[in-house]
Coordinates of C-alpha atoms and ligand atoms in Angstrom, one line a residue:
X18 CA 63.5 -25.2 5.5
X19 CA 62.8 -20.9 5.6
X20 CA 59.4 -20.1 5.1
X21 CA 57.9 -16.8 3.4
X22 CA 57.6 -13.0 4.8
X23 CA 54.0 -13.5 4.8
X24 CA 53.6 -17.1 6.1
X25 CA 55.9 -15.5 8.6
X26 CA 53.9 -13.2 9.5
X27 CA 50.8 -15.1 9.5
X28 CA 52.3 -17.6 11.8
X29 CA 53.1 -14.9 14.5
X30 CA 50.5 -13.0 14.4
X31 CA 48.2 -16.3 14.5
X32 CA 49.9 -17.5 17.5
X33 CA 50.0 -14.5 19.7
X34 CA 46.9 -13.2 21.8
X35 CA 45.9 -10.0 23.7
X36 CA 46.6 -9.2 27.2
X37 CA 44.0 -9.7 29.6
X38 CA 42.5 -6.1 30.1
X39 CA 43.1 -3.7 32.9
X40 CA 40.7 -0.5 34.4
X41 CA 42.8 2.5 34.2
X42 CA 43.2 6.4 35.0
X43 CA 41.8 8.1 31.2
X44 CA 45.4 10.1 30.7
X45 CA 47.4 7.0 31.1
X46 CA 45.8 4.9 28.6
X47 CA 47.4 7.6 26.0
X48 CA 48.5 5.2 23.1
X49 CA 46.7 1.9 24.7
X50 CA 43.7 -0.2 23.1
X51 CA 40.4 0.2 24.3
X52 CA 38.6 -3.0 25.5
X53 CA 35.9 -3.0 24.7
X54 CA 33.6 -1.3 22.4
X55 CA 32.5 2.0 23.6
X56 CA 28.7 2.8 22.5
X57 CA 27.9 6.1 23.6
X58 CA 26.4 7.0 26.8
X59 CA 24.6 10.7 26.2
X60 CA 23.5 12.2 23.1
X61 CA 26.6 14.7 21.8
X62 CA 25.4 17.4 22.8
X63 CA 23.3 16.7 25.0
X64 CA 21.5 19.6 24.8
X65 CA 20.2 22.4 21.5
X66 CA 22.6 25.1 21.8
X67 CA 24.0 28.1 20.3
X68 CA 26.7 27.9 17.6
X69 CA 27.4 31.7 17.8
X70 CA 26.9 34.7 20.1
X71 CA 24.4 37.0 19.6
X72 CA 20.2 36.1 19.3
X73 CA 17.8 33.7 19.6
X74 CA 14.9 34.3 17.7
X75 CA 11.9 32.9 15.5
X76 CA 12.4 32.5 12.2
X77 CA 9.4 33.1 11.4
X78 CA 9.0 36.8 13.1
X79 CA 12.6 37.7 11.2
X80 CA 13.1 39.7 8.3
X81 CA 15.5 42.8 7.1
X82 CA 14.6 45.9 9.0
X83 CA 12.7 44.0 11.3
X84 CA 13.4 45.6 15.2
X85 CA 12.8 43.0 18.3
X86 CA 12.4 43.4 22.2
X87 CA 15.2 42.1 24.0
X88 CA 13.9 40.2 27.0
X89 CA 16.7 37.7 28.6
X90 CA 20.2 36.9 28.6
X91 CA 21.8 33.8 28.0
X92 CA 25.3 32.8 28.5
X93 CA 27.1 29.4 28.4
X94 CA 26.1 27.5 30.9
X95 CA 23.1 29.4 31.6
X96 CA 19.4 28.0 31.4
X97 CA 17.5 28.1 28.8
X98 CA 15.0 30.4 30.3
X99 CA 12.2 32.2 29.9
X100 CA 10.7 30.9 27.4
X101 CA 11.3 33.4 24.3
X102 CA 7.6 34.8 23.5
X103 CA 6.5 36.6 19.8
X104 CA 8.3 38.8 18.5
X105 CA 11.3 39.2 20.9
X106 CA 14.8 37.7 21.3
X107 CA 17.2 36.6 23.6
X108 CA 20.5 37.4 24.2
X109 CA 22.3 34.2 23.7
X110 CA 26.4 33.1 23.9
X111 CA 28.1 30.2 21.5
X112 CA 27.2 27.3 23.9
X113 CA 24.4 28.2 26.0
X114 CA 21.1 26.4 25.4
X115 CA 18.0 27.4 24.1
X116 CA 15.2 28.8 24.9
X117 CA 12.5 26.9 24.5
X118 CA 10.3 28.6 21.2
X119 CA 13.3 29.9 19.7
X120 CA 14.1 28.2 16.5
X121 CA 17.2 30.1 15.0
X122 CA 20.0 32.2 16.2
X123 CA 20.9 35.1 14.2
X124 CA 25.0 36.2 15.1
X125 CA 25.7 40.1 16.5
X126 CA 27.2 40.9 12.8
X127 CA 24.1 40.8 11.3
X128 CA 22.1 42.8 13.9
X129 CA 23.7 46.3 15.4
X130 CA 23.5 44.7 19.2
X131 CA 21.0 46.7 21.1
X132 CA 20.2 45.6 24.3
X133 CA 17.3 47.0 24.5
X134 CA 15.7 46.8 21.1
X135 CA 17.5 45.1 18.2
X136 CA 17.7 45.7 14.5
X137 CA 18.1 42.4 11.9
X138 CA 19.7 43.5 9.2
X139 CA 19.1 40.1 7.5
X140 CA 17.3 36.9 7.1
X141 CA 16.5 34.4 9.8
X142 CA 15.7 30.6 8.4
X143 CA 14.9 28.4 11.4
X144 CA 17.3 26.0 12.6
X145 CA 20.2 28.9 11.6
X146 CA 23.9 28.3 13.2
X147 CA 21.6 26.0 16.3
X148 CA 24.0 22.8 17.1
X149 CA 21.0 19.7 17.8
X150 CA 20.9 17.7 20.9
X151 CA 22.4 14.2 19.3
X152 CA 23.6 15.8 16.1
X153 CA 27.0 15.5 16.7
X154 CA 26.8 11.5 18.2
X155 CA 23.2 10.3 19.3
X156 CA 22.7 7.6 22.5
X157 CA 23.4 4.3 21.8
X158 CA 25.4 4.7 18.8
X159 CA 28.7 2.9 18.9
X160 CA 31.5 4.8 18.4
X161 CA 35.1 2.6 19.4
X162 CA 35.6 -0.7 17.9
X163 CA 37.8 -2.4 20.7
X164 CA 41.3 -2.5 19.9
X165 CA 40.8 1.2 18.7
X166 CA 44.1 3.3 19.9
X167 CA 43.2 6.4 22.1
X168 CA 44.9 9.0 21.1
X169 CA 43.4 12.8 21.9
X170 CA 39.7 13.2 20.6
X171 CA 39.6 9.8 21.8
X172 CA 40.0 10.9 25.0
X173 CA 38.1 13.8 24.7
X174 CA 35.5 11.2 24.2
X175 CA 35.8 9.2 27.3
X176 CA 36.2 12.6 29.0
X177 CA 32.4 14.0 27.2
X178 CA 30.9 10.1 28.8
X179 CA 32.5 11.1 32.3
X180 CA 34.8 8.0 32.0
X181 CA 37.2 8.9 34.6
X182 CA 39.0 5.6 33.9
X183 CA 39.1 3.2 30.6
X184 CA 39.5 -0.3 30.3
X185 CA 42.7 -1.3 28.2
X186 CA 44.6 -4.3 26.9
X187 CA 47.4 -4.8 29.1
X188 CA 51.2 -3.7 28.3
X189 CA 53.2 -6.9 27.9
X190 CA 56.6 -6.8 30.0
X191 CA 58.8 -7.5 26.8
X192 CA 62.1 -9.5 27.7
X193 CA 65.3 -8.3 26.2
X194 CA 67.9 -11.0 25.9
X195 CA 71.3 -10.1 24.0
X196 CA 73.5 -12.9 23.3
X197 CA 77.2 -13.2 22.0
X198 CA 80.3 -14.1 24.1
X199 CA 82.2 -11.0 22.2
X200 CA 79.5 -8.4 23.9
X201 CA 80.4 -5.9 26.0
X202 CA 77.7 -3.8 28.7
X203 CA 77.4 -0.5 27.7
X204 CA 80.5 1.8 30.4
X205 CA 82.6 -1.2 30.7
X206 CA 85.9 -1.6 29.9
X207 CA 86.3 -3.0 26.1
X208 CA 89.2 -4.1 24.4
X209 CA 90.6 -5.3 20.6
X210 CA 88.1 -8.1 20.2
X211 CA 84.5 -6.8 21.3
X212 CA 82.0 -4.1 20.7
X213 CA 79.4 -3.2 23.0
X214 CA 75.9 -4.1 23.1
X215 CA 73.8 -2.1 21.5
X216 CA 71.0 -4.1 20.1
X217 CA 69.3 -4.5 23.6
X218 CA 69.6 -0.8 23.4
X219 CA 68.0 -0.7 20.0
X220 CA 65.2 -2.8 21.2
X221 CA 64.4 -1.9 23.9
X222 CA 64.0 1.7 22.2
X223 CA 62.1 -0.2 19.9
X224 CA 59.4 -1.7 22.8
X225 CA 59.0 1.6 24.5
X226 CA 57.7 3.5 21.7
X227 CA 54.9 1.2 21.1
X228 CA 54.0 1.5 25.1
X229 CA 54.8 -1.6 26.2
X230 CA 57.4 -2.7 29.1
X231 CA 61.3 -3.2 28.1
X232 CA 62.8 -5.6 30.8
X233 CA 66.9 -5.8 30.0
X234 CA 67.9 -8.9 31.0
X235 CA 72.0 -8.1 29.7
X236 CA 73.9 -10.7 27.9
X237 CA 73.8 -14.6 27.2
X238 CA 77.5 -16.3 26.8
X239 CA 77.7 -18.6 23.7
X240 CA 77.5 -21.3 26.2
X241 CA 74.7 -23.8 27.1
X242 CA 74.4 -23.0 31.3
X243 CA 74.7 -19.3 30.3
X244 CA 71.3 -19.3 28.1
X245 CA 69.6 -21.9 30.5
X246 CA 69.7 -18.6 32.8
X247 CA 68.9 -15.5 31.0
X248 CA 66.1 -17.3 28.8
X249 CA 64.6 -19.6 31.5
X250 CA 64.6 -15.6 33.0
X251 CA 62.9 -14.3 30.0
X252 CA 61.0 -17.1 29.5
X253 CA 58.7 -15.3 32.8
X254 CA 58.0 -12.0 31.2
X255 CA 55.0 -11.6 29.0
X256 CA 57.7 -11.8 25.4
X257 CA 61.0 -12.2 25.0
X258 CA 63.0 -11.2 22.0
X259 CA 66.5 -12.3 21.7
X260 CA 69.0 -10.7 19.2
X261 CA 71.6 -13.5 18.2
X262 CA 73.3 -16.6 18.4
X263 CA 70.5 -17.9 15.5
X264 CA 72.6 -18.5 12.4
X265 CA 74.3 -21.8 11.6
X266 CA 77.7 -21.4 13.7
X267 CA 79.0 -23.9 15.6
X268 CA 78.1 -21.7 18.9
X269 CA 74.5 -20.7 17.8
X270 CA 72.6 -22.4 20.1
X271 CA 69.7 -20.4 21.2
X272 CA 67.3 -22.3 19.5
X273 CA 68.7 -25.6 21.2
X274 CA 68.3 -24.2 24.8
X275 CA 65.0 -23.0 23.6
X276 CA 64.0 -26.2 23.2
X277 CA 64.7 -28.0 25.6
X278 CA 63.0 -25.1 27.3
X279 CA 59.5 -26.0 26.5
X280 CA 59.7 -23.5 23.8
X281 CA 58.0 -24.9 20.4
X282 CA 59.0 -23.9 17.6
X283 CA 56.9 -21.7 14.8
X284 CA 59.3 -21.6 12.1
X285 CA 63.4 -21.1 11.6
X286 CA 64.6 -19.4 8.3
X287 CA 62.9 -16.8 6.5
X288 CA 63.4 -16.1 2.7
X289 CA 63.9 -12.3 3.6
X290 CA 67.2 -10.0 3.8
X291 CA 68.2 -8.8 5.5
X292 CA 67.0 -10.8 8.8
X293 CA 66.8 -14.5 7.5
X294 CA 68.0 -16.8 9.7
X295 CA 65.4 -14.9 12.2
X296 CA 62.5 -17.8 13.9
X297 CA 59.9 -17.7 16.3
X298 CA 58.7 -20.1 19.5
X299 CA 56.0 -19.9 21.8
X300 CA 56.0 -21.1 25.0
X301 CA 52.1 -21.6 26.4
X302 CA 51.1 -17.7 25.8
X303 CA 54.9 -16.4 25.9
X304 CA 56.1 -15.5 22.0
X305 CA 59.6 -15.5 21.9
X306 CA 61.8 -13.8 19.0
X307 CA 65.2 -15.0 18.1
X308 CA 66.0 -12.5 16.2
X309 CA 69.7 -11.7 14.3
X310 CA 72.5 -10.2 15.6
X311 CA 73.3 -7.7 13.1
X312 CA 71.9 -4.4 14.5
X313 CA 71.0 -3.5 11.6
X314 CA 68.4 -7.1 11.2
X315 CA 67.9 -7.3 15.0
X316 CA 66.3 -3.6 14.4
X317 CA 64.2 -4.3 10.9
X318 CA 62.6 -7.8 12.2
X319 CA 61.9 -6.0 15.1
X320 CA 60.0 -3.7 13.1
X321 CA 58.5 -6.1 10.5
X322 CA 57.9 -9.1 12.6
X323 CA 58.2 -7.6 16.7
X324 CA 56.1 -4.4 16.3
X325 CA 52.1 -6.2 14.9
X326 CA 52.6 -9.3 17.0
X327 CA 54.0 -6.8 19.9
X328 CA 50.5 -4.0 19.3
X329 CA 48.2 -7.7 18.6
X330 CA 49.1 -8.6 22.6
X331 CA 48.3 -4.5 23.9
X332 CA 44.7 -5.7 22.2
X333 CA 45.2 -3.1 18.8
X334 CA 43.4 -3.7 15.8
X335 CA 45.4 -2.2 13.6
X336 CA 49.1 -3.7 14.0
X337 CA 50.4 -3.2 11.1
X338 CA 51.6 -0.1 9.1
X339 CA 50.0 1.1 5.9
X340 CA 51.7 0.2 2.9
X341 CA 52.2 3.8 0.6
X342 CA 52.7 3.5 -3.1
X343 CA 55.5 5.0 -4.2
X344 CA 57.8 5.8 -7.5
X345 CA 61.5 4.0 -7.4
X346 CA 63.6 6.9 -8.0
X347 CA 66.3 4.0 -9.6
X348 CA 67.0 0.7 -10.2
X349 CA 67.5 -1.9 -7.4
X350 CA 69.2 -5.3 -7.9
X351 CA 68.0 -7.5 -5.8
X352 CA 67.9 -12.1 -4.7
X353 CA 65.2 -13.6 -6.2
X354 CA 63.0 -15.5 -3.7
X355 CA 63.4 -13.4 -1.2
X356 CA 61.6 -10.0 0.0
X357 CA 63.8 -7.4 0.5
X358 CA 64.0 -5.2 3.2
X359 CA 64.9 -1.7 1.2
X360 CA 66.1 1.4 3.6
X361 CA 64.9 4.6 2.0
X362 CA 64.5 8.6 2.1
X363 CA 61.1 8.7 0.9
X364 CA 59.9 12.1 -0.2
X365 CA 57.5 14.0 -2.0
X366 CA 58.3 15.4 -5.4
X367 CA 56.1 17.7 -7.4
X368 CA 53.4 16.3 -4.9
X369 CA 54.2 12.6 -6.2
X370 CA 55.5 10.4 -3.3
X371 CA 59.5 9.2 -4.2
X372 CA 62.0 6.7 -2.4
X373 CA 65.6 6.1 -3.1
X374 CA 68.0 4.6 -2.1
X375 CA 69.2 5.5 1.7
X376 CA 72.5 3.9 0.7
X377 CA 75.0 1.5 1.1
X378 CA 71.9 -2.0 1.8
X379 CA 74.9 -3.6 3.5
X380 CA 73.5 -5.3 6.5
X381 CA 76.5 -4.3 8.4
X382 CA 75.8 -0.2 7.9
X383 CA 74.1 1.1 10.4
X384 CA 74.1 4.4 8.8
X385 CA 72.3 3.7 6.7
X386 CA 69.3 3.3 9.4
X387 CA 69.8 6.4 10.6
X388 CA 69.1 8.2 7.3
X389 CA 66.0 5.9 6.4
X390 CA 62.9 7.1 7.4
X391 CA 60.9 4.3 5.3
X392 CA 61.2 1.0 4.0
X393 CA 60.3 -0.8 0.9
X394 CA 58.9 -3.8 1.0
X395 CA 60.6 -5.5 -2.4
X396 CA 58.6 -8.2 -3.0
X397 CA 60.0 -11.6 -3.0
X398 CA 60.2 -12.0 -6.7
X399 CA 61.4 -10.7 -9.1
X400 CA 65.2 -9.8 -9.6
X401 CA 65.4 -6.6 -10.2
X402 CA 63.6 -3.3 -10.5
X403 CA 63.8 -0.8 -12.6
X404 CA 63.8 3.0 -12.1
X405 CA 59.9 4.7 -12.0
X406 CA 58.8 1.4 -10.9
X407 CA 55.3 1.7 -8.3
X408 CA 56.9 -0.5 -4.6
X409 CA 55.3 -0.2 -1.5
X410 CA 56.8 1.5 1.7
X411 CA 55.4 2.4 5.0
X412 CA 57.2 5.0 7.3
X413 CA 59.3 5.0 10.0
X414 CA 58.8 8.5 9.8
X415 CA 58.0 11.8 8.6
X416 CA 58.0 12.0 4.9
X417 CA 60.5 15.8 3.5
X418 CA 58.1 17.9 1.6
X419 CA 61.3 18.4 -1.0
X420 CA 59.0 21.4 -3.2
X421 CA 58.6 22.8 0.0
X422 CA 61.7 22.7 1.4
X423 CA 63.9 23.4 -2.0
X424 CA 61.4 26.8 -1.5
Ligands
AMP850 P1 75.6 -13.4 15.6 O1 74.1 -13.2 14.8 O2 75.6 -14.2 16.2 O3 76.3 -13.5 14.3 O4 76.0 -11.7 15.0 C1 76.2 -11.3 13.7 C2 76.9 -10.0 14.0 O5 76.0 -9.3 14.8 C3 78.1 -10.2 14.3 O6 78.8 -9.0 14.0 C4 78.0 -9.1 16.1 O7 79.3 -9.3 16.7 C5 76.5 -8.8 16.0 N1 76.5 -8.7 17.4 C6 75.2 -9.8 17.6 N2 75.0 -9.1 19.0 C7 75.3 -7.7 18.7 C8 74.7 -6.8 20.2 N3 74.1 -7.4 21.0 N4 75.1 -5.3 19.4 C9 75.9 -5.1 19.2 N5 75.9 -5.7 17.8 C10 75.8 -7.4 18.1
MG851 MG1 77.3 -14.8 17.5

C-alpha cells in the first residue's frame, strides 16, 4: 500500500538518529553541525574600546570650541594608561582600550587633529563611539543551539572564544549501489543494449554536496547472489542508498534481498511523481533508501527523502529546505492523489518570484533537471493548477533576477 509524501518523510525522519559527536580542528568543521549548545565563555567585546580613530575624552569637558591637552596615545593592542585627567584628551585608535575616566570618543574628523593640544568642533555626549564590554555577547549567554551549521560567522565566534577544536556530529559513510543487468561502469566499453551507470555518480555527488562521505559499491546484477553480496557490504556503512530494482518488474529483487538480510521495511511506494516505487527500511541504526532507477527519479527522491535524513544523521537542526511562495506562470495538469515534484525555473519578475516549468516533465528527460533551479511541490490534490496560482518551491540553485539581467 502506498503512503503520502508527508507520511513517508515523517517515517524516515523519525527512524534516523544523529551519529555520535567527534572533536575536530575548527576549520575542518565548516558546514558541519555543532554537537553541543555554545555558551559564551567571554564577554564580547572583552573590554570597553574605541569604535573610531580620535580622542578619548570626558564628555562633560567637551563643548564646541573647547581645547584639551593631549596627554597620551593608545594604539590598538596598547594599554589603557594613564587614567584620563579632567581637561585632557588621549589620542586613541579603533579597537584600543578606553583609559579609565574617559566616557566618550571624539573622532578625528570633529577636531583639528592636534597632537599637543586639540580643538573640538562639536559637542561630545557620554557613550559616543565606544564599544562597551559585553554589548555584543555577554558571558553565559546562549549563542548557538546544538545542531547549528557552522558557517563563517559561527567559525568566527568559536575562534573568538579560543576554540581551536570543536565537537560536531560525525559524517555518515553512505554506501551507494546501482543495480541492473543493463548497466556498465563508467569507462568500460558499451554495447547497443547497455547504459552507463550514471546514478552512482549523481547520488555520490549529492552525498558529497552535503558533506557526507560516499562509498562507491559499484553495480549489483539482477540476481540474488550478486545482490546479497553487494547489499551486505552496503549495510556495513552508516547508510545505504540503492537505485533501481524496486519496481514491480520480475527482476526487481532489491526489497526481497534486503528483507532476507534483516532490513525492516518501513514503506514501499509513495503517492508522488516521480519516484513512486521508492522503498525505505532500517537495519539497526542503518537507514536503507531504495530509490527508483530512472536518473531523474533517483535524484529527486534523494533530494526529498535521503538528503534530510542524512542531514539529521549529521546532527543538523535544519534539515528541510525552506518552502518559498511563488506564482505559477502557466497552467499545470497533474495526477490527482499524488504529490508532484515539478522541475521548474524560478526567477524574479517585477519583484515577485515566478515559476515556469523547466521543460518536458517526463522522467526520461534529464535536460529538464539540468535547467531547473528549483522543485515546485504540488500537493496531492487538486489535479489542476492555473496560471497565477500560488505554489511552494524549494531551491536547488540560485534565483535569476530577470529584471536585472534584462537591463
Ligand atoms: P528500473 O527501476 O530498474 O526499472 O530502472 C528504470 C530506468 O532507469 C531504466 O531505464 C534503467 O535503465 C535506468 N537506470 C537504472 N539504473 C540506472 C543507473 N545506475 N544509471 C542510469 N540509469 C539507470
Ligand atoms: Mg532494472
